Coordinates of C-alpha atoms in Angstrom, one line a residue:
M1 CA -41.5 -7.0 19.3
A2 CA -40.6 -9.9 16.6
D3 CA -37.4 -7.8 15.6
E4 CA -36.2 -8.0 18.7
S5 CA -37.3 -11.8 19.2
T6 CA -35.0 -12.4 15.9
R7 CA -32.1 -10.9 17.2
T8 CA -31.8 -12.7 20.4
T9 CA -31.9 -16.3 19.4
A10 CA -29.7 -15.3 16.8
C11 CA -27.5 -15.5 18.8
T12 CA -25.8 -19.1 20.1
G13 CA -23.9 -17.2 22.5
S14 CA -25.0 -15.5 26.1
S15 CA -27.7 -13.7 26.3
L16 CA -26.0 -11.7 29.4
L17 CA -25.8 -8.4 27.4
Q18 CA -29.0 -8.4 25.8
P19 CA -29.8 -5.2 26.9
V20 CA -26.6 -3.5 25.2
S21 CA -27.6 -5.0 22.0
E22 CA -31.1 -3.4 22.2
M23 CA -29.5 0.2 23.9
T24 CA -27.0 -0.1 20.7
N25 CA -29.1 -1.6 18.1
L26 CA -26.3 -3.7 17.1
P27 CA -26.8 -7.6 17.2
L28 CA -25.9 -9.2 20.3
D29 CA -23.7 -11.5 18.1
Q30 CA -21.3 -8.9 17.1
V31 CA -22.0 -6.9 21.2
N32 CA -20.7 -10.1 22.6
F33 CA -17.3 -10.0 20.2
V34 CA -16.3 -6.7 20.9
V35 CA -17.1 -7.1 25.1
C36 CA -14.6 -10.5 24.7
Q37 CA -12.2 -8.8 23.1
L38 CA -11.6 -6.0 25.0
C39 CA -11.8 -8.4 28.0
A40 CA -9.2 -10.3 26.2
L41 CA -7.5 -6.9 25.8
I42 CA -7.1 -6.7 29.4
S43 CA -6.5 -10.7 30.4
A44 CA -3.5 -9.7 28.0
F45 CA -1.5 -7.2 30.5
W46 CA -2.6 -9.1 32.8
F47 CA -0.7 -12.3 31.5
R48 CA 2.6 -10.1 30.5
L49 CA 2.4 -8.5 34.1
F50 CA 1.9 -11.2 36.3
L51 CA 2.2 -14.3 34.2
H52 CA 5.5 -13.1 32.6
P53 CA 7.6 -16.3 31.3
S54 CA 10.2 -15.0 34.2
K55 CA 7.6 -15.5 37.0
T56 CA 5.7 -18.6 35.5
S57 CA 6.6 -21.9 33.8
P58 CA 5.4 -22.3 30.4
F59 CA 2.8 -25.4 31.2
I60 CA 1.2 -22.5 32.9
R61 CA 0.9 -20.0 30.4
H62 CA 0.0 -23.0 28.3
V63 CA -3.4 -23.9 30.6
V64 CA -4.3 -19.8 31.1
A65 CA -4.3 -18.8 27.6
T66 CA -6.4 -21.8 26.7
V67 CA -8.8 -21.8 29.3
L68 CA -9.3 -18.2 28.6
G69 CA -9.7 -18.5 25.0
L70 CA -12.9 -21.5 25.9
Y71 CA -14.2 -19.5 28.0
F72 CA -14.0 -16.7 25.3
A73 CA -15.3 -18.6 22.1
L74 CA -18.3 -20.4 25.2
F75 CA -19.3 -16.8 25.8
C76 CA -19.6 -15.6 22.1
F77 CA -21.0 -19.4 20.5
G78 CA -22.1 -21.3 22.8
W79 CA -22.1 -25.3 22.6
Y80 CA -21.1 -24.2 19.0
A81 CA -17.7 -23.7 20.3
L82 CA -16.7 -27.2 20.4
H83 CA -16.7 -27.2 17.0
F84 CA -13.0 -25.9 17.9
L85 CA -11.9 -28.9 20.2
L86 CA -13.4 -30.9 17.7
Q87 CA -11.6 -30.3 14.4
S88 CA -8.6 -30.0 16.7
G89 CA -8.5 -33.1 18.0
L90 CA -9.3 -34.6 15.5
T91 CA -6.5 -33.2 13.3
Y92 CA -3.6 -33.4 16.1
G93 CA -4.9 -38.0 15.9
I94 CA -4.6 -38.0 11.8
M95 CA -0.9 -36.2 12.6
I96 CA -0.2 -39.0 15.3
L97 CA -1.7 -41.8 13.5
T98 CA -0.4 -41.2 9.9
G99 CA 2.8 -40.2 10.3
V100 CA 5.4 -36.9 9.2
E101 CA 5.5 -38.3 5.6
H102 CA 1.9 -37.2 4.8
M103 CA 0.2 -35.8 7.1
H104 CA 0.0 -32.6 5.9
K105 CA -1.8 -33.8 3.5
Y106 CA -4.3 -35.8 5.1
C107 CA -4.5 -32.5 7.6
L108 CA -4.8 -30.1 4.6
V109 CA -7.9 -31.9 3.9
V110 CA -9.7 -32.8 6.9
A111 CA -9.6 -29.3 8.6
L112 CA -10.8 -27.9 5.3
S113 CA -13.9 -30.3 4.7
Y114 CA -14.5 -30.1 8.1
L115 CA -14.7 -26.0 7.8
S116 CA -16.2 -26.3 4.9
L117 CA -19.7 -28.6 6.2
C118 CA -19.8 -25.9 9.0
Q119 CA -19.9 -23.5 6.6
I120 CA -22.4 -24.8 4.3
T121 CA -24.3 -25.9 7.1
R122 CA -24.7 -22.3 8.3
V123 CA -25.4 -20.8 5.5
Y124 CA -27.3 -23.4 3.7
V125 CA -29.2 -24.8 7.0
F126 CA -29.5 -22.0 9.2
D127 CA -29.5 -18.6 8.2
Y128 CA -28.1 -17.8 5.2
G129 CA -27.1 -14.4 4.2
M130 CA -26.3 -12.6 8.1
Y131 CA -23.1 -10.9 7.5
S132 CA -22.0 -10.9 11.3
A133 CA -19.8 -12.5 14.0
D134 CA -19.9 -16.2 13.8
F135 CA -18.4 -19.3 15.2
T136 CA -17.0 -20.3 11.6
G137 CA -14.7 -17.1 11.6
P138 CA -12.6 -18.9 14.2
M139 CA -12.6 -22.2 12.7
M140 CA -11.1 -20.3 9.6
V141 CA -8.0 -19.0 11.6
I142 CA -8.2 -22.8 13.4
T143 CA -8.1 -24.2 10.1
Q144 CA -5.1 -21.9 9.0
K145 CA -3.2 -22.7 12.3
I146 CA -3.8 -26.7 12.1
T147 CA -2.2 -26.8 8.0
S148 CA 0.6 -24.8 8.9
L149 CA 1.6 -27.0 12.1
A150 CA 0.6 -29.9 10.0
F151 CA 3.2 -28.4 6.6
E152 CA 6.2 -27.3 9.3
I153 CA 5.9 -30.7 11.1
H154 CA 6.5 -32.1 7.4
D155 CA 8.9 -29.9 6.6
G156 CA 11.5 -30.5 9.9
M157 CA 10.9 -34.5 10.4
A158 CA 10.3 -35.6 6.9
R159 CA 12.3 -33.3 4.1
K160 CA 15.9 -32.7 4.2
E161 CA 17.3 -29.6 4.6
E162 CA 19.0 -28.6 1.6
H163 CA 15.7 -29.3 0.1
L164 CA 14.0 -26.1 2.1
T165 CA 13.3 -23.0 1.8
A166 CA 15.6 -20.3 3.6
G167 CA 12.0 -19.2 5.0
Q168 CA 10.6 -23.5 5.3
K169 CA 14.1 -24.2 7.0
I170 CA 13.5 -20.7 10.1
L171 CA 9.7 -21.8 10.4
A172 CA 10.8 -25.8 10.0
I173 CA 9.6 -28.0 13.7
R174 CA 11.9 -30.6 14.6
R175 CA 9.4 -32.6 17.6
M176 CA 5.8 -33.5 18.0
P177 CA 3.6 -30.8 19.9
S178 CA 2.2 -32.0 23.2
L179 CA -1.7 -32.2 22.8
L180 CA -1.6 -29.0 25.8
E181 CA 0.9 -26.6 23.2
Y182 CA -1.2 -27.8 19.9
F183 CA -4.8 -26.8 21.9
S184 CA -2.9 -23.8 23.6
Y185 CA -1.8 -22.7 19.9
N186 CA -4.8 -23.3 18.2
C187 CA -7.3 -21.7 21.0
N188 CA -5.2 -19.0 22.9
F189 CA -7.2 -16.3 24.3
M190 CA -5.1 -13.8 22.3
G191 CA -6.5 -15.3 19.1
I192 CA -9.1 -17.7 19.3
L193 CA -11.8 -14.7 18.1
A194 CA -10.3 -12.9 15.0
G195 CA -6.8 -14.2 14.9
P196 CA -4.4 -13.7 13.0
T197 CA -2.5 -16.9 12.7
C198 CA 0.6 -17.0 13.1
S199 CA 3.5 -19.8 12.9
Y200 CA 4.1 -22.4 16.1
N201 CA 7.6 -21.6 16.9
D202 CA 6.8 -17.8 17.0
Y203 CA 4.2 -18.8 19.4
I204 CA 6.2 -20.9 21.1
A205 CA 9.0 -18.7 21.9
F206 CA 6.7 -16.3 23.1
I207 CA 5.4 -19.0 26.1
E208 CA 8.6 -19.9 26.9
G209 CA 10.0 -16.4 26.7
K210 CA 12.9 -16.8 24.1
P211 CA 13.5 -14.5 22.3
Y212 CA 11.8 -13.3 19.4
R213 CA 12.0 -15.2 16.1
H214 CA 15.5 -16.3 15.2
R215 CA 16.1 -15.1 12.0
E216 CA 19.7 -14.5 11.3
Q217 CA 20.1 -11.1 9.6
E218 CA 18.0 -10.0 12.9
A219 CA 20.0 -11.7 15.2
D220 CA 22.9 -10.3 14.1
K221 CA 20.9 -6.1 13.7
S222 CA 19.7 -6.7 17.2
K223 CA 22.4 -8.7 19.0
T224 CA 23.5 -5.6 21.1
R225 CA 20.2 -4.4 21.9
L226 CA 18.5 -8.4 23.3
G227 CA 20.5 -7.8 26.2
Q228 CA 18.9 -4.9 27.3
G229 CA 15.3 -6.1 27.9
E230 CA 12.0 -6.5 26.1
P231 CA 11.2 -3.3 25.2
S232 CA 7.2 -2.6 26.3
P233 CA 4.8 -2.6 24.0
N234 CA 1.9 -0.4 26.1
M235 CA 2.5 2.5 23.3
E236 CA 1.8 -0.1 20.3
V237 CA -0.6 -1.5 21.9
V238 CA -2.4 2.4 22.7
R239 CA -1.9 3.2 19.0
K240 CA -3.5 0.0 17.8
V241 CA -6.6 0.4 20.2
A242 CA -6.9 4.1 19.2
T243 CA -6.6 2.6 15.5
S244 CA -9.1 0.4 15.8
F245 CA -11.8 2.2 17.5
F246 CA -11.6 4.9 14.9
C247 CA -11.9 2.7 12.3
L248 CA -14.9 0.9 13.7
L249 CA -16.5 5.1 14.0
V250 CA -16.0 5.5 10.4
F251 CA -17.4 2.6 10.0
L252 CA -20.7 2.9 11.9
S253 CA -20.6 6.6 10.5
V254 CA -20.3 6.3 7.2
C255 CA -21.9 2.4 6.6
K256 CA -25.0 3.4 5.3
V257 CA -24.6 6.5 3.6
F258 CA -23.0 4.5 0.7
P259 CA -24.6 1.0 0.4
V260 CA -22.9 -1.2 -1.9
E261 CA -26.3 -2.5 -3.0
R262 CA -26.4 0.1 -5.1
N263 CA -24.6 -0.6 -7.5
I264 CA -27.3 -2.9 -8.7
E265 CA -30.2 -1.0 -8.3
D266 CA -32.6 -0.7 -11.5
D267 CA -32.9 3.2 -10.9
F268 CA -29.1 4.1 -10.6
I269 CA -27.9 1.2 -13.6
A270 CA -30.5 3.5 -15.6
N271 CA -29.7 6.8 -14.9
T272 CA -26.4 7.6 -13.6
P273 CA -23.7 8.5 -16.0
F274 CA -20.8 5.4 -15.9
Y275 CA -18.6 8.1 -14.3
A276 CA -20.5 8.6 -11.5
Q277 CA -20.7 4.6 -11.1
V278 CA -17.4 4.5 -11.2
V279 CA -17.3 7.1 -8.3
Y280 CA -20.2 6.0 -6.5
L281 CA -19.0 1.8 -6.7
Y282 CA -15.2 3.1 -5.0
L283 CA -16.6 5.1 -2.1
S284 CA -19.4 2.5 -1.8
M285 CA -16.1 -0.5 -1.6
L286 CA -14.0 2.0 0.8
T287 CA -16.5 2.7 3.4
T288 CA -16.8 -1.7 4.1
R289 CA -13.4 -1.5 4.5
P290 CA -13.0 -0.2 8.0
K291 CA -15.0 -2.5 9.7
Y292 CA -11.8 -5.1 8.9
Y293 CA -9.6 -2.6 10.2
F294 CA -11.3 -2.7 13.1
V295 CA -11.2 -6.2 13.7
W296 CA -8.1 -6.8 13.5
T297 CA -6.4 -3.9 14.5
L298 CA -7.8 -4.4 17.9
A299 CA -6.4 -8.6 17.3
D300 CA -3.0 -7.3 16.8
A301 CA -2.9 -4.9 19.7
I302 CA -4.4 -7.9 22.0
N303 CA -1.4 -9.8 20.9
N304 CA 0.8 -7.1 21.5
A305 CA -0.3 -6.7 25.2
A306 CA 0.9 -9.7 26.2
G307 CA 3.7 -9.7 25.0
F308 CA 3.7 -11.4 21.7
G309 CA 4.7 -9.8 18.5
F310 CA 7.3 -8.2 19.0
N311 CA 9.5 -8.2 15.6
G312 CA 12.8 -6.9 16.7
Y313 CA 14.1 -3.4 15.6
D314 CA 13.6 -1.1 12.8
S315 CA 16.8 0.8 11.3
N316 CA 16.4 3.6 13.5
G317 CA 16.2 1.6 16.6
A318 CA 12.5 1.5 17.6
P319 CA 11.3 -1.8 17.9
R320 CA 9.1 -3.6 16.2
W321 CA 5.6 -4.6 16.5
D322 CA 4.2 -6.0 13.3
L323 CA 5.3 -9.6 13.3
I324 CA 1.8 -10.9 13.2
S325 CA -0.1 -8.1 12.1
N326 CA -2.5 -8.6 10.0
L327 CA -3.1 -5.4 7.3
R328 CA -1.2 -1.9 6.6
I329 CA -3.7 0.4 6.2
L330 CA -2.5 3.1 4.7
N331 CA -0.2 0.9 1.5
I332 CA -3.5 -0.4 1.1
E333 CA -5.4 2.9 0.4
L334 CA -2.0 3.6 -1.5
A335 CA -1.6 0.9 -3.5
T336 CA -0.5 0.8 -6.9
S337 CA -1.0 -2.5 -7.9
F338 CA -3.0 -5.9 -7.2
K339 CA 0.2 -7.1 -5.4
V340 CA 0.8 -4.7 -3.1
F341 CA -2.7 -4.8 -2.5
L342 CA -2.7 -8.1 -1.4
D343 CA 0.1 -7.8 0.3
N344 CA -0.8 -5.0 2.9
W345 CA -4.4 -7.2 3.3
N346 CA -5.1 -9.8 5.5
I347 CA -1.4 -9.8 5.5
Q348 CA -0.6 -13.3 7.5
T349 CA -3.8 -15.3 5.8
V350 CA -1.7 -14.3 2.1
Q351 CA 1.1 -15.3 4.1
W352 CA -0.5 -19.3 4.9
L353 CA -1.7 -19.2 1.2
K354 CA 2.0 -18.6 0.0
R355 CA 3.5 -21.1 2.3
V356 CA 0.6 -23.8 2.0
C357 CA -0.3 -23.7 -1.7
Y358 CA 1.4 -21.1 -3.5
E359 CA 5.1 -22.3 -3.2
R360 CA 4.7 -25.9 -3.0
C361 CA 2.3 -25.7 -6.1
P362 CA 4.4 -26.8 -9.3
Y363 CA 1.8 -26.1 -11.6
H364 CA -0.5 -22.9 -12.5
P365 CA 0.3 -21.6 -8.4
T366 CA -1.7 -18.7 -8.3
A367 CA -5.0 -20.0 -9.7
A368 CA -4.6 -22.8 -7.2
T369 CA -3.8 -20.4 -4.5
F370 CA -7.0 -18.3 -5.7
I371 CA -9.3 -21.3 -5.2
L372 CA -8.1 -22.5 -1.9
S373 CA -8.6 -19.0 -0.2
A374 CA -12.6 -19.8 -1.8
M375 CA -12.6 -22.7 -0.3
W376 CA -11.7 -21.5 2.7
H377 CA -13.5 -18.5 2.9
G378 CA -17.1 -20.1 2.9
A379 CA -19.5 -21.1 0.5
Y380 CA -21.4 -18.1 -0.3
P381 CA -21.1 -18.5 -4.2
G382 CA -20.1 -14.5 -4.6
Y383 CA -16.4 -15.7 -2.2
Y384 CA -16.0 -17.7 -5.8
L385 CA -16.9 -14.9 -7.9
T386 CA -14.4 -12.7 -6.6
F387 CA -11.4 -15.3 -6.1
L388 CA -12.3 -16.7 -9.8
T389 CA -12.2 -13.2 -11.4
G390 CA -9.6 -12.3 -9.3
I391 CA -7.2 -14.9 -10.8
V392 CA -8.0 -12.7 -14.4
V393 CA -6.8 -9.6 -12.8
T394 CA -4.4 -10.8 -10.6
L395 CA -2.6 -12.2 -14.1
A396 CA -3.1 -8.8 -16.2
A397 CA -1.5 -7.2 -13.2
R398 CA 1.7 -9.3 -13.2
A399 CA 1.4 -8.7 -16.9
V400 CA 1.6 -4.4 -17.1
R401 CA 3.9 -4.3 -13.9
H402 CA 6.4 -6.8 -16.1
K403 CA 5.8 -5.4 -19.4
V404 CA 4.8 -1.7 -19.3
R405 CA 6.3 -0.7 -16.0
P406 CA 10.1 -0.6 -16.7
H407 CA 9.1 2.1 -19.8
F408 CA 8.2 4.4 -16.9
L409 CA 11.4 4.2 -14.6
H410 CA 13.8 6.7 -16.1
S411 CA 12.4 9.8 -15.0
A412 CA 10.6 11.3 -11.8
A413 CA 7.8 12.5 -13.4
H414 CA 7.1 9.2 -16.2
K415 CA 7.0 7.0 -13.0
L416 CA 5.1 9.5 -10.9
L417 CA 2.3 9.7 -13.4
Y418 CA 2.4 5.0 -14.2
D419 CA 2.3 5.7 -10.1
V420 CA -1.1 8.2 -10.2
I421 CA -2.7 6.1 -13.3
T422 CA -2.1 2.7 -11.6
W423 CA -3.3 4.0 -8.5
A424 CA -6.8 4.8 -10.1
A425 CA -6.6 1.5 -11.8
T426 CA -6.0 -0.9 -8.8
Q427 CA -8.5 0.9 -7.1
I428 CA -11.3 0.4 -9.4
A429 CA -10.3 -3.2 -10.0
I430 CA -10.0 -4.3 -6.6
C431 CA -13.5 -2.8 -5.9
Y432 CA -15.0 -4.3 -9.2
T433 CA -13.5 -7.7 -8.1
V434 CA -14.7 -7.9 -4.5
V435 CA -18.3 -6.9 -5.0
P436 CA -19.5 -10.2 -5.5
F437 CA -17.7 -10.7 -1.9
V438 CA -20.0 -8.6 -0.3
L439 CA -23.0 -9.5 -2.5
L440 CA -22.5 -12.7 -1.3
S441 CA -25.4 -14.5 -4.5
V442 CA -24.8 -15.5 -7.4
G443 CA -27.5 -13.3 -9.2
P444 CA -27.0 -9.7 -7.6
S445 CA -22.9 -10.1 -8.7
L446 CA -23.7 -11.0 -12.5
K447 CA -26.0 -8.3 -12.3
F448 CA -23.2 -5.7 -11.6
Y449 CA -20.9 -7.5 -14.3
R450 CA -23.3 -7.1 -16.8
S451 CA -23.9 -3.6 -15.9
W452 CA -20.1 -2.7 -16.8
Y453 CA -20.3 -5.4 -19.6
F454 CA -17.6 -7.2 -17.8
S455 CA -15.5 -4.6 -19.0
L456 CA -12.7 -5.7 -16.6
H457 CA -13.0 -9.6 -17.3
V458 CA -12.2 -8.8 -21.3
I459 CA -10.1 -5.7 -20.7
C460 CA -7.8 -8.1 -17.9
I461 CA -7.7 -10.8 -20.6
L462 CA -6.6 -8.8 -23.1
L463 CA -3.6 -7.6 -21.1
A464 CA -2.8 -11.0 -19.6
V465 CA -2.5 -12.3 -23.8
A466 CA -1.0 -9.8 -25.2
L467 CA 1.4 -9.2 -22.4
P468 CA 2.7 -12.9 -21.7
V469 CA 4.4 -13.5 -18.7
K470 CA 6.3 -16.9 -17.9
P471 CA 4.5 -19.2 -15.6
R472 CA 6.8 -19.1 -12.1
H473 CA 8.0 -21.9 -12.3
L474 CA 10.0 -21.6 -15.9
R475 CA 11.0 -18.1 -14.6
L476 CA 12.9 -19.6 -11.1
K477 CA 14.1 -22.4 -13.2
E478 CA 16.0 -19.1 -15.8
Q479 CA 17.4 -17.2 -12.4
Q480 CA 19.0 -20.9 -10.9
K481 CA 20.4 -21.3 -14.2
S482 CA 21.6 -17.2 -14.7
C483 CA 22.8 -18.0 -10.6
S484 CA 25.0 -21.0 -11.8
Q485 CA 26.1 -20.1 -14.5
D486 CA 27.4 -16.5 -12.8
A487 CA 28.8 -18.8 -9.8
G488 CA 31.2 -20.3 -12.7
L489 CA 31.9 -17.2 -14.4
K490 CA 33.5 -15.8 -10.8
P491 CA 36.5 -18.4 -10.6
L492 CA 37.8 -18.5 -14.2
E493 CA 37.1 -14.1 -14.1
A494 CA 39.3 -14.4 -11.3
A495 CA 41.6 -16.4 -12.8
E496 CA 41.6 -14.4 -16.6
T497 CA 42.5 -11.4 -13.6
H498 CA 45.7 -13.4 -12.1
S499 CA 47.2 -14.1 -15.4
H500 CA 46.7 -10.4 -16.5
K501 CA 48.6 -9.2 -13.5
E502 CA 51.2 -11.8 -13.7
K503 CA 51.9 -11.2 -17.3
A504 CA 52.5 -7.4 -16.6
S505 CA 54.7 -7.9 -13.5

């Protein structure tokens, strides 16, 4: 009875589904989350069919999307959902009062500080170690949206066009959003519980019923197709929902077979050969991933069901519904480099880190990006150990890719050998790096690393030192210099060719 009462009080949301929680032996907050996501999926179909932009004004679509989102948030998190409104309202006031020149800096600091304060309070004051649905999860996505919006407004209203990158030009916002548009973007029912984050311009285009993102190359490819009407997302939604529940089934079946904590048990470390420890590490971390596959794939399906996420057509003419997809499962499991793994895992968060930090940080962008990522993820010390380890692994992986990989590209057999070796190395490096992220605490994490003699740390540092790669800003300068030289040579080459032709005639 004590366990049951604990499970009931641990959830701050509705207790309506308590009988379901007891029947399934799952925490009530997780039951609430899954049921609300299924209700959001049904609501998304209704939203697309009955509140289509051709039938309904953007105002109504904004209001309905926001009200439904706040209702689901209240059902899951109770009064804690007010933090979503407070964080959004506070940063909107900053945008209005501080002006476009500096709003991006203030919004980043305030939104991240508010999120961190809530995470620290939840972890160290209330329920340290409770690894289930919590109100700071949605706040992480809202923080991404707030900061992305602030930077995009700054790009569109405070910076000159010629100073923007091609990607920044597409995402730049030329006017301040209204309060309703702002809350709809942050708190809509499709993304309030599990995201993913998205560009403000993409979201407004979806609400107003405009064509998908106006990328020049995509517009050229799809010009003839845009007049054929909006493609149906139904088959894609069915595929993603089936994939998500298959992943959930896999997770529930195997998560207890290979517990991660086994990696740090004394008898396991003392009596298991090292090669068996490596294999068990891979299997134990592999079984933690399906829960993320479930959550993110279902969230993507919800957005698609509402009509959001269309990304043009592929080379075969099939519609693509991956504009805001958050992962590519096969690419993750078959990744042959650290970069490929990260590029396909939590894609929208990686894009957010790239746009907000990596592209804008003049020095040590890799380290700055990992530190921002650790701060955004939360207050558990294990997160910081993971991302600090990620810095050295990334530097080593980049060194190998730049210095070693070119030697294996001369034949298909050599490339296949390289791919097999780097696949195994990547999977082990990912598992080694992410163990503290799962264990959460410093003590168990350091115990694991000591059992491996910090071997991957040492190997990665040696590789980064032995195979130095120039910093990103220097590589960009060299690329720009070579491009300008090439551009200058072309007129000279053309003039020489013309003079040769004159002489020949």
